[in-house]
Short mmCIF file of C-alpha atoms and ligand atoms in Angstrom, two decimals:
data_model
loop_
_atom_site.label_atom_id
_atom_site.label_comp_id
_atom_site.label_asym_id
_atom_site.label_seq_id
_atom_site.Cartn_x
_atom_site.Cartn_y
_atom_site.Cartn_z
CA UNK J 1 259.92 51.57 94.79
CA UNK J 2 260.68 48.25 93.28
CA UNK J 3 259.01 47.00 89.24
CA UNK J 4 257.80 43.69 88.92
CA UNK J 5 256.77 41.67 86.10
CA UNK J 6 255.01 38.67 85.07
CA UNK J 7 254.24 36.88 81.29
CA UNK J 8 252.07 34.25 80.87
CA UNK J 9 251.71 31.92 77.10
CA UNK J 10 248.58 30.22 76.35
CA UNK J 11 250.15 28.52 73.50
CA UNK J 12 253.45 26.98 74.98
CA UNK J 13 255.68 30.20 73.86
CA UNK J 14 258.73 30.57 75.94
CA UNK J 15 258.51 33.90 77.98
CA UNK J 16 261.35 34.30 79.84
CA UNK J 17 262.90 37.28 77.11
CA UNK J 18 259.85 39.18 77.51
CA UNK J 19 260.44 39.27 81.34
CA UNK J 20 264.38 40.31 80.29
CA UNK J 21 262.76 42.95 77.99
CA UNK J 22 259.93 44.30 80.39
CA UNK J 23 262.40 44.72 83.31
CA UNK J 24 264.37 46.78 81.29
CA UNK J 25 261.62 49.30 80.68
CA UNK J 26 260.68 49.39 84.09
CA UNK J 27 264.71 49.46 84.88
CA UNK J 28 263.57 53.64 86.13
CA UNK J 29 261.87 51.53 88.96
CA UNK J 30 265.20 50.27 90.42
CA UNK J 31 268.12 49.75 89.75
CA UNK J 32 270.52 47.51 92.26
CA UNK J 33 269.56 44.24 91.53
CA UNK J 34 267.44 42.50 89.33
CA UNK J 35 266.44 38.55 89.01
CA UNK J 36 263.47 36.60 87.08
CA UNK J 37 262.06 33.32 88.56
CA UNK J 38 260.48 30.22 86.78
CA UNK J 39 259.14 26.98 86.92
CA UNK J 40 260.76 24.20 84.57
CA UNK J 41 259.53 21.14 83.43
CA UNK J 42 260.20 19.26 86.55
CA UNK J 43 257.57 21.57 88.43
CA UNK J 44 260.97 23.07 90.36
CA UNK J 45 261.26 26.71 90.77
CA UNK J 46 264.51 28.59 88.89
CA UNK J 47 265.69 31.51 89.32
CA UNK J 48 268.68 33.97 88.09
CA UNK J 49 269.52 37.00 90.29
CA UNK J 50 272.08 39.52 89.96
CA UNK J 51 273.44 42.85 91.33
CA UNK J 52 273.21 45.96 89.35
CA UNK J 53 271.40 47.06 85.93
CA UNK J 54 269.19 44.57 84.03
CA UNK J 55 271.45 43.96 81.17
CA UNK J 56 274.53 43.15 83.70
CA UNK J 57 272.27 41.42 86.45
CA UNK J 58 270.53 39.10 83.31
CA UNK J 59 271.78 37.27 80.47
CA UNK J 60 269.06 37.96 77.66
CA UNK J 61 270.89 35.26 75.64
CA UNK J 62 270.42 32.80 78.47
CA UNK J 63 267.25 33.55 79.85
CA UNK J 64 265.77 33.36 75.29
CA UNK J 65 266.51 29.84 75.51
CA UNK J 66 265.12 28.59 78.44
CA UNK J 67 261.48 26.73 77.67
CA UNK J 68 258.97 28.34 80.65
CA UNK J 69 255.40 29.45 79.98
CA UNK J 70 254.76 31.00 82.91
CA UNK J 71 257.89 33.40 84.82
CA UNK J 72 257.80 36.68 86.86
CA UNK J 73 260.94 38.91 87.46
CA UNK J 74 261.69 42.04 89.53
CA UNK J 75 263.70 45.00 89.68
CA UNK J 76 265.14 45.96 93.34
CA UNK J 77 265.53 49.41 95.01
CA UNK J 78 265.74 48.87 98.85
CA UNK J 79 263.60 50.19 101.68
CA UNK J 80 264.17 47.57 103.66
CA UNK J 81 266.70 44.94 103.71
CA UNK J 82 270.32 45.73 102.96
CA UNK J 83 271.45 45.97 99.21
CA UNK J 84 273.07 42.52 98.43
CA UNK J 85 272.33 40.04 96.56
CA UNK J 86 270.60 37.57 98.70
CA UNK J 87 267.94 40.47 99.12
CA UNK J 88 267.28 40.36 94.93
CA UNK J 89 264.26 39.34 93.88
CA UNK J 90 262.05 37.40 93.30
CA UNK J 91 262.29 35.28 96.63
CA UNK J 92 261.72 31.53 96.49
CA UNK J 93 259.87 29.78 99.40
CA UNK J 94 259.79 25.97 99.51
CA UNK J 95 256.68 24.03 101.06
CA UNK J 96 255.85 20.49 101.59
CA UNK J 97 255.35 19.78 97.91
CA UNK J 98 256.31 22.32 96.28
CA UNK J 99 257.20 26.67 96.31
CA UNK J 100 255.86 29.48 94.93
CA UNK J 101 258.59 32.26 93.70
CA UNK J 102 257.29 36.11 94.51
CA UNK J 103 258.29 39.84 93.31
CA UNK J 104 256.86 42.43 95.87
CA UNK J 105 256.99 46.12 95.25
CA UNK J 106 255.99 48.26 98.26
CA UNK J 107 256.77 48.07 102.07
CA UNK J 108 254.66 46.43 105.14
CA UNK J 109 254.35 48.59 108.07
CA UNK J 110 253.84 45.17 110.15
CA UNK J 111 256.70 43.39 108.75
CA UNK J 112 259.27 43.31 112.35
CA UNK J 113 256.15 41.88 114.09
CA UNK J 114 255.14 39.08 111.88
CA UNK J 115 258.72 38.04 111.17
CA UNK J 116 259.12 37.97 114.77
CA UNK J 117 256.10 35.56 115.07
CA UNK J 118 257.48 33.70 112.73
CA UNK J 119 260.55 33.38 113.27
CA UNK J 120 259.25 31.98 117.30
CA UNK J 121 257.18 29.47 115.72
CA UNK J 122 260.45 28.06 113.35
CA UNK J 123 260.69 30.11 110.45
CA UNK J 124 264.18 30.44 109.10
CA UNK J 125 264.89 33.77 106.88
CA UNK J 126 267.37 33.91 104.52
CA UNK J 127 267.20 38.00 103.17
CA UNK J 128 266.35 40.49 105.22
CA UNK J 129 263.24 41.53 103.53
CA UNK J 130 259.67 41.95 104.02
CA UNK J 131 258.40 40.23 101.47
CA UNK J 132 260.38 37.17 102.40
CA UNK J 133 257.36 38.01 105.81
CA UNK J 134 255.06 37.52 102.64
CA UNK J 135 256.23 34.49 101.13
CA UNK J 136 256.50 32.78 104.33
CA UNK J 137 252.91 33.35 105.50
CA UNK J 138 251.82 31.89 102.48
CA UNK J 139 254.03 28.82 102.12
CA UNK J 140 252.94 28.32 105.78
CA UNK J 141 249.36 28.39 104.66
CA UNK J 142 249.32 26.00 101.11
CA UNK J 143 247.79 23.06 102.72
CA UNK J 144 244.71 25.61 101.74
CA UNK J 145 245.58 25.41 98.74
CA UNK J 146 247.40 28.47 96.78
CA UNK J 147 244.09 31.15 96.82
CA UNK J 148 243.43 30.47 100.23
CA UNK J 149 246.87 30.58 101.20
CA UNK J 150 247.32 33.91 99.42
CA UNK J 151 244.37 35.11 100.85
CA UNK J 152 245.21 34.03 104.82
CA UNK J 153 248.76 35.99 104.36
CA UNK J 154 247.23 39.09 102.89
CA UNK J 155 245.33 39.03 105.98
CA UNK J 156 247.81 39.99 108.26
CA UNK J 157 250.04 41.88 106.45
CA UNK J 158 250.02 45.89 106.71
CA UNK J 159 250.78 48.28 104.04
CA UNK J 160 251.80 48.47 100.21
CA UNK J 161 252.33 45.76 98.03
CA UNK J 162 251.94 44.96 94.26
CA UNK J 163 252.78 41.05 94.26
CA UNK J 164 253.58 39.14 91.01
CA UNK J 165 253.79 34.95 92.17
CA UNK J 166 254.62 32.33 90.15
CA UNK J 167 253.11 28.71 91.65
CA UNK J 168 251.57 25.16 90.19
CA UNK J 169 251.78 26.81 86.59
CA UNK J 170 249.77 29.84 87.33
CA UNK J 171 250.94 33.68 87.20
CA UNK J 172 249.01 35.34 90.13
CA UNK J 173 249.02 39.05 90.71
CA UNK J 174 248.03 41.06 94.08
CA UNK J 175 247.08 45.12 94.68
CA UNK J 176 247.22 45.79 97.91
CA UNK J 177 243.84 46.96 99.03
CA UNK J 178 244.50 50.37 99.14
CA UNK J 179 245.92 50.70 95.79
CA UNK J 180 248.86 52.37 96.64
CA UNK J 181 251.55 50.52 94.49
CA UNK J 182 250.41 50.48 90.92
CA UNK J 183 250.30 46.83 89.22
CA UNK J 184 247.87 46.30 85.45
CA UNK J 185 247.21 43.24 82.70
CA UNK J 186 248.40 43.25 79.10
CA UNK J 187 247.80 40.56 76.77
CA UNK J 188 249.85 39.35 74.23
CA UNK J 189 248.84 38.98 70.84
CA UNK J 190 248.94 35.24 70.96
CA UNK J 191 246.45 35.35 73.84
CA UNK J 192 249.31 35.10 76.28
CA UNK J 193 248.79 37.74 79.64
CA UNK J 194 251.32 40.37 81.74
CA UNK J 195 251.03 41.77 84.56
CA UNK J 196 253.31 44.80 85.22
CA UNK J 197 253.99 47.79 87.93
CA UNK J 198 253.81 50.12 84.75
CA UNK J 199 251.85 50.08 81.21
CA UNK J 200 255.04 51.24 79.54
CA UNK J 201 256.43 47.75 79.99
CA UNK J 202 254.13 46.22 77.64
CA UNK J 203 254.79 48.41 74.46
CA UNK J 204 258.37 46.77 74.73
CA UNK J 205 257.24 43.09 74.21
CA UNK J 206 254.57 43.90 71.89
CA UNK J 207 251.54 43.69 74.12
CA UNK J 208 248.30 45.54 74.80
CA UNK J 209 247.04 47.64 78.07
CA UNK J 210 244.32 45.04 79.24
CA UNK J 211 243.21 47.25 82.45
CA UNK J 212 244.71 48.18 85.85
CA UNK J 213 244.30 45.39 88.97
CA UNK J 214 241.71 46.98 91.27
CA UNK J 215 242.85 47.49 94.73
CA UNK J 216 242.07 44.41 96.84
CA UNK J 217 241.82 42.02 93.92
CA UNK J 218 243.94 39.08 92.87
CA UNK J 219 243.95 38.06 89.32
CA UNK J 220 244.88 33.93 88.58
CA UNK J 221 246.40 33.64 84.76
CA UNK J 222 246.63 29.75 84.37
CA UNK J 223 245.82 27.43 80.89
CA UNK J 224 241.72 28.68 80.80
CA UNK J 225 242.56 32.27 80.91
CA UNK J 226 242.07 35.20 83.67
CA UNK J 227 240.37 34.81 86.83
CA UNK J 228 239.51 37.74 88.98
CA UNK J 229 238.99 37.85 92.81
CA UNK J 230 238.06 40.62 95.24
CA UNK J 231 240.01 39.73 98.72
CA UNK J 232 239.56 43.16 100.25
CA UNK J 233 236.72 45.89 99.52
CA UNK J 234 236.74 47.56 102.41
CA UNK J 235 239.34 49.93 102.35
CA UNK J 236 239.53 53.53 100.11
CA UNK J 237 241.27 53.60 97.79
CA UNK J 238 244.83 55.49 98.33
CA UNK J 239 247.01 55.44 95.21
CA UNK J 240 250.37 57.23 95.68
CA UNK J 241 250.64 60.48 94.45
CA UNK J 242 254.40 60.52 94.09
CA UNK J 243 253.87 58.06 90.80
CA UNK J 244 252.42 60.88 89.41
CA UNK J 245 254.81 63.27 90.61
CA UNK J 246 258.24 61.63 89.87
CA UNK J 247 258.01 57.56 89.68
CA UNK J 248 256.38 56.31 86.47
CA UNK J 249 257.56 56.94 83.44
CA UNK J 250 256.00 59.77 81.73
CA UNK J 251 254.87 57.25 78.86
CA UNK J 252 252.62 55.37 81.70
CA UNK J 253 249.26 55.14 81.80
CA UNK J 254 248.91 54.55 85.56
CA UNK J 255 244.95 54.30 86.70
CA UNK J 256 243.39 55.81 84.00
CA UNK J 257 245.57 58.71 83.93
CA UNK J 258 248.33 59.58 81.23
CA UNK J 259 251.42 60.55 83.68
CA UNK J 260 252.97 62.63 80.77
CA UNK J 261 249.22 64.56 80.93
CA UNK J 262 249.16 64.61 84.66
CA UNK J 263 252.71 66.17 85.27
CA UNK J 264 251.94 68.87 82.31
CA UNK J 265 248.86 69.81 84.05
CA UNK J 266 250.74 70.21 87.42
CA UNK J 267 253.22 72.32 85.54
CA UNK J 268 250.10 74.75 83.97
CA UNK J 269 248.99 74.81 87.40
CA UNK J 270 252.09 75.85 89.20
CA UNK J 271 252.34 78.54 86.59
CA UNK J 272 248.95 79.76 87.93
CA UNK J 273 249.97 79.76 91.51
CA UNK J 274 253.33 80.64 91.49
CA UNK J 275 253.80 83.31 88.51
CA UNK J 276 257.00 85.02 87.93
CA UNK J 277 258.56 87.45 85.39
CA UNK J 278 261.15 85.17 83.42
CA UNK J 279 263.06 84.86 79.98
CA UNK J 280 263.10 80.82 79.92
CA UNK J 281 261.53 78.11 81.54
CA UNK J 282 264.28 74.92 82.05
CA UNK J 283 263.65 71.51 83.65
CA UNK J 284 265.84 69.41 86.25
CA UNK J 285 266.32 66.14 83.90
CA UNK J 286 264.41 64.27 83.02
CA UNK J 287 261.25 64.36 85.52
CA UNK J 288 261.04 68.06 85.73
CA UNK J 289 260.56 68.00 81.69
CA UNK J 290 256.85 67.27 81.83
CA UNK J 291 256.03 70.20 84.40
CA UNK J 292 258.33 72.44 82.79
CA UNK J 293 256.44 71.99 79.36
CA UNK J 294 253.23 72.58 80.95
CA UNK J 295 254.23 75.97 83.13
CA UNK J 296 255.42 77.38 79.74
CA UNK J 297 252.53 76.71 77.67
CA UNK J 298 250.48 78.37 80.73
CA UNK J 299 252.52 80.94 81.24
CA UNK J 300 253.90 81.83 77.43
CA UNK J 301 257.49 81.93 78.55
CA UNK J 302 259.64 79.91 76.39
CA UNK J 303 260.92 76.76 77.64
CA UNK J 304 264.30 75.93 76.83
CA UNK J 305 267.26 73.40 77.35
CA UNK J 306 269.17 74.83 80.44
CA UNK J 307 270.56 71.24 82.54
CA UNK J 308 272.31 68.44 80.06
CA UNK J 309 272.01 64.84 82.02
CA UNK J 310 274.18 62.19 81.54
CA UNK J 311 272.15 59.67 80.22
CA UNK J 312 274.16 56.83 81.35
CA UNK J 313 273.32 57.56 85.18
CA UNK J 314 270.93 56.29 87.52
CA UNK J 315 268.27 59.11 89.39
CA UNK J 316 269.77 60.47 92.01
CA UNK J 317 266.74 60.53 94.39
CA UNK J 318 266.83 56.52 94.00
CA UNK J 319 270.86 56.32 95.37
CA UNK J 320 270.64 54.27 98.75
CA UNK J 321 272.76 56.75 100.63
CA UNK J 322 273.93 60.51 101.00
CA UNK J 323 277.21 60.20 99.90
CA UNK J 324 276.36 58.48 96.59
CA UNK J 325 273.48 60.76 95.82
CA UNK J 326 275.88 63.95 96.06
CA UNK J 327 278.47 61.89 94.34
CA UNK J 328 275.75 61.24 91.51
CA UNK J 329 274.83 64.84 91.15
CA UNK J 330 277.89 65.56 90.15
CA UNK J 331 277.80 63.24 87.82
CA UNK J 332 274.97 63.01 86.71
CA UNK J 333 274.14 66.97 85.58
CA UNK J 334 275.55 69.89 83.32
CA UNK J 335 274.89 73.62 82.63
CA UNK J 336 274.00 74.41 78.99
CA UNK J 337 276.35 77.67 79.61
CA UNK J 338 274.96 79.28 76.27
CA UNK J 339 271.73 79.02 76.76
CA UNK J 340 271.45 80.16 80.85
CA UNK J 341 273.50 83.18 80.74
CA UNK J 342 272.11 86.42 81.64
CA UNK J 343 268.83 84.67 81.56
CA UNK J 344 266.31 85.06 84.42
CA UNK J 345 265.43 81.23 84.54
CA UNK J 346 262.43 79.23 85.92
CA UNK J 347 263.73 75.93 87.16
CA UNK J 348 261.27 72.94 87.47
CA UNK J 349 261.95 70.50 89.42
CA UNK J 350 259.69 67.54 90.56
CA UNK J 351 260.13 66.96 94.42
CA UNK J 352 262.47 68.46 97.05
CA UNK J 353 263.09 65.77 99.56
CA UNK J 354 266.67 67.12 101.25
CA UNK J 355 267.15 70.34 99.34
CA UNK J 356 270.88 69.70 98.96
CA UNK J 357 270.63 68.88 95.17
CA UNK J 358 268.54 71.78 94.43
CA UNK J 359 270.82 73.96 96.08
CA UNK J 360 273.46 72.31 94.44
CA UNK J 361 271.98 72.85 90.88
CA UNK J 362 270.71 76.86 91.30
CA UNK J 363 274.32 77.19 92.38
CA UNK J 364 275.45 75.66 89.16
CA UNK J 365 273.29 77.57 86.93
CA UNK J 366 274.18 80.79 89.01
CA UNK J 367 277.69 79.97 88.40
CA UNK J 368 277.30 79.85 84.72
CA UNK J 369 276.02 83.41 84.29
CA UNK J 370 271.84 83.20 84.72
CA UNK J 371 270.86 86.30 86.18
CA UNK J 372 267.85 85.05 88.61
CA UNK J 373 266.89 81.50 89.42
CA UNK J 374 262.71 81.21 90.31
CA UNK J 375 262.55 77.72 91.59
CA UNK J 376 259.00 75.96 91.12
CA UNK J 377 257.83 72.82 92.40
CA UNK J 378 255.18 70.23 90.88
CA UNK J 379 254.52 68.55 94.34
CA UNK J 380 253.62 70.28 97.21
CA UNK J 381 256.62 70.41 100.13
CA UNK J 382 257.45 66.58 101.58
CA UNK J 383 256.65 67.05 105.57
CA UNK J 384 256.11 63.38 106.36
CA UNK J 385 258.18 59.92 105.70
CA UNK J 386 256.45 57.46 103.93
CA UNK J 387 256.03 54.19 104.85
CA UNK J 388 255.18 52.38 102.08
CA UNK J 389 257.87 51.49 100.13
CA UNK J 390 259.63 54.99 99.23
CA UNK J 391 263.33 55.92 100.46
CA UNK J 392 261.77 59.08 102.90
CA UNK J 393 262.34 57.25 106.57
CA UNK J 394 263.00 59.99 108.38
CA UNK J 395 261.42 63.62 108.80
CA UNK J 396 264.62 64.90 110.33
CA UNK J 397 265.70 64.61 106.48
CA UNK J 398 263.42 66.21 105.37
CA UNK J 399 263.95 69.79 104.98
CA UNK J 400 260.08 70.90 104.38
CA UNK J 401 259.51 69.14 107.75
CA UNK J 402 261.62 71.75 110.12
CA UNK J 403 261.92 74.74 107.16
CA UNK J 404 259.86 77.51 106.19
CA UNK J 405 259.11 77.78 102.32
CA UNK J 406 261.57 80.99 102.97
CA UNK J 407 263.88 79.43 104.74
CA UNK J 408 264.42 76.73 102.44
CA UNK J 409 264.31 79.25 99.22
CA UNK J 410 267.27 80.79 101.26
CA UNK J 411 269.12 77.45 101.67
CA UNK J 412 269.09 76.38 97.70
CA UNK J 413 270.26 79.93 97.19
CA UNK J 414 266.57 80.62 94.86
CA UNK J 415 265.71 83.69 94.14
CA UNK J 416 261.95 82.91 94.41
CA UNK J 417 260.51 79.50 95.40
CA UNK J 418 257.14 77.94 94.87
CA UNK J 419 255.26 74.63 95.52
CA UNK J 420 252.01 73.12 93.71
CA UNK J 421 249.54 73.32 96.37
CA UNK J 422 248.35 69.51 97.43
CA UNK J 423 245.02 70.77 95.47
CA UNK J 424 246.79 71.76 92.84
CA UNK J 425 248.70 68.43 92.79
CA UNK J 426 245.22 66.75 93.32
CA UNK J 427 243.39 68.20 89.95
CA UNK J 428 246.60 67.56 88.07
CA UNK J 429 246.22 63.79 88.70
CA UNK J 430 242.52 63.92 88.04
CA UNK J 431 241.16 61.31 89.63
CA UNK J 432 239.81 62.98 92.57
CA UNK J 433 240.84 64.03 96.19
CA UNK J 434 239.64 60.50 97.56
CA UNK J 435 241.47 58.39 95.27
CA UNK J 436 245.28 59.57 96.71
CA UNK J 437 247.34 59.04 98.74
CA UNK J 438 249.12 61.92 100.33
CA UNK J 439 250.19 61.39 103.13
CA UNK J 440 253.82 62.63 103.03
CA UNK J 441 252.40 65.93 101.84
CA UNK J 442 249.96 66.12 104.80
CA UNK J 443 250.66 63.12 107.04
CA UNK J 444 247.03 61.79 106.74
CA UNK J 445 248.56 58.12 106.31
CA UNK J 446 246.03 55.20 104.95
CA UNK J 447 246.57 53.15 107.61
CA UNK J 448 247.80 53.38 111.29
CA UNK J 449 251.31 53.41 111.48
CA UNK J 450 252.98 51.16 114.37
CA UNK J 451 254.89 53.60 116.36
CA UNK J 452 258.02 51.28 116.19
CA UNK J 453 258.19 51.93 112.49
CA UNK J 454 258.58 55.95 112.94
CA UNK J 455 262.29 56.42 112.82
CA UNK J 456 261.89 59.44 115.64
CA UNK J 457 259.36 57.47 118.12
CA UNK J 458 261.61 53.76 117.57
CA UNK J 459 264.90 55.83 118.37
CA UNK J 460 262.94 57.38 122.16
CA UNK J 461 261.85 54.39 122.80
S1 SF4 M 501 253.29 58.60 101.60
FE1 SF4 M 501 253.73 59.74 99.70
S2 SF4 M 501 255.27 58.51 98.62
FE2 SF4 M 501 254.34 57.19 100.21
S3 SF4 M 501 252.67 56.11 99.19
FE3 SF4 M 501 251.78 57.95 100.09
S4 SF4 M 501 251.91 59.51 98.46
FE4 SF4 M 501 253.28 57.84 97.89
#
């Protein structure tokens, strides 16, 4: 759960404020650090990192007057590596020669092994990243020269990853060849060319959706234009179904599919499952909004404004640890008193990973005077940790992994509870049962999963 970004000018144009500008619209991506990386004229790599939100991480000032055609950047939430700043991205890697600078959003399954190999054969690391595993196998490789040396280190490596690089004057972006981290090319309209984890970060710097990266393909943006190369095509394709869920931003367009649409549609759907007798529909802020909409145009009760967020916190899901999540909850949420009390409410929320905030918030809205609280769901219950670059490591955390749908409706204190079903969840999306992934609704992962990664097996052994 990382954004990355890239801008490329044909004509000379500086691009380092459109980096500033599309980090901060994928800023929902992640929010602990953020950096940008660059090549000046001297063909040496730059790079300005920083802990925090874009705008205190980056100086847009600073970064508007610096002359670089070609620059990538990157916006940090951890899933491995500790949160400091050494572990901000993007990561520079030197080589005989020369470097390459690299933003990575996803997670390798494989990543403890091939550091390890490196590391035996004299490979120094300076974060504690995987995707410092990925820029090393590729520095290690560039007497190939930079496709080839791409293409040798994407061979070994395991698991998710949209890659933005920045190397000899060329922008290069990666899908991993499942698909599962989302990564798709805008073009400027002075025939310049982004790449970006989300669409949404191009209607900020004034460029057009081009088209999503297939999965397995690596796209070269250098002084001639686009180049497009399959690497992989032997894989299905396995795009995460939690983008859809509770990830992108609702104005995405993510693979074809609208994510505003797609969460509406999981919300009509719900309603069709999971009906209940209610006077208004509310929404946990702000990803619940989208569902919410949609089970009250299905259902014809009203939806209303019952949870007031404070719009100058970050999503609690996306807080590194317990403490500050509950901390942010508190923060972060208020009851609209007038407009909950004696009501029989539907709450929509997106996801329950713990069940401690939802608890937390049917309490609150209980507290304020709403008669009944009918808690509905637009994904299906999380069972299984993922492993590919989402904060879920362990299924003792996870409180649809040892509770009944019961037990848990009695532990957030609901009066009814309901999840999408994973069909329901997969005609929502629209793209068709083989194109998901969903494997931490059903633990039918993409790939084998080395047993050392599984919290539960590494802490036996
Ligand atoms: S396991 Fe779940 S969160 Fe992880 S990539 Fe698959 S669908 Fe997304």
């Amino acid at each position: 759960m990382c954004g990355v970004f890239g801008a490329f000018s044909l004509s000379g144009r500086p691009v380092l404020e459109d980096v500033y500008l599309g980090l901060y619209a994928l800023q929902h991506r992640g929010q602990e650090s953020a950096g940008v990386a660059w090549i000046d004229n001297e063909d040496h790599i730059r790079t300005r990192k920083g802990l925090g939100l874009v705008h205190l991480a980056l100086n847009q000032a600073d970064l508007a007057t610096i002359p670089a055609r070609s620059a990538i950047g990157h916006v940090r939430y951890s899933t491995s590596g500790e949160s400091y700043v050494a572990n901000a991205q993007p990561l520079v890697v030197h080589y005989r020669g020369g470097g390459i600078a690299l933003a990575h959003n996803g997670n390798l399954v494989n990543a403890e092994k091939l550091r390890g190999d490196l590391e035996d054969r004299g490979s120094i690391f300076s974060t504690t990243t995987d995707s410092e595993v990925i820029a090393n196998l590729i520095a290690r490789n560039y007497s190939l020269g930079y496709q080839e040396a791409i293409v040798k280190a994407l061979e070994k490596v395991e698991g998710a990853y949209a890659l933005v690089i920045t190397c000899e004057d060329k922008l290069i972006g990666v899908r991993d060849p499942y698909g599962l981290r989302p990564l798709c090319l805008g073009k400027f309209a002075d025939g310049g060319y982004i790449l970006a984890s989300e669409s949404v970060a191009f209607d900020v710097v004034g460029a057009e959706f081009v088209r999503d990266i297939e999965k397995g393909e690596m796209i070269v943006i250098d002084g001639s234009g686009v180049h497009s190369y399959t690497y992989s095509s032997s894989k299905e394709r396995a795009i995460c179904s939690f983008e859809y869920v509770y990830f992108a931003r609702p104005d995405t367009t993510m693979d074809g599919r609208n994510i505003y649409e797609s969460r509406r549609e999981a919300g009509k759907i719900l309603a069709k499952e999971h009906p209940v007798d209610a006077d208004l529909v509310i929404a946990v802020p702000d990803s619940g909004k989208s569902a919410a909409i949609g089970y009250a145009q299905q259902s014809g009760i009203p939806f209303g404004i019952g949870l007031i967020k404070n719009k100058y916190m970050g999503r609690t899901f996306i807080q590194p640890n317990q403490k500050m999540r509950e901390l942010a909850v508190r923060l972060k949420l208020n009851v609209l008193k007038a407009n909950v009390e004696g009501k029989r409410l539907v709450l929509i929320d997106d996801s329950i990973v713990r069940g401690t905030t939802s608890r937390r918030i049917v309490d609150m809205l209980k507290a304020a005077g709403a008669k009944e609280v009918h808690v509905r769901v637009s994904s299906p219950p999380v069972t299984h940790s993922c492993f590919f670059g989402i904060d879920t490591p362990s299924r003792k955390q996870l409180v649809a992994a040892t509770h009944s749908i019961e037990q848990i409706k009695e532990m957030i204190h609901a009066d009814s509870l309901g999840f999408i079903s994973a069909e329901g969840l997969v005609e929502s999306v629209g793209l068709g049962d083989n194109a998901l992934c969903k494997a931490c609704f059903t633990g039918h992962y993409p790939m084998p999963i080395p047993l050392k990664t599984i919290p539960h097996v590494a802490e036996k052994n």
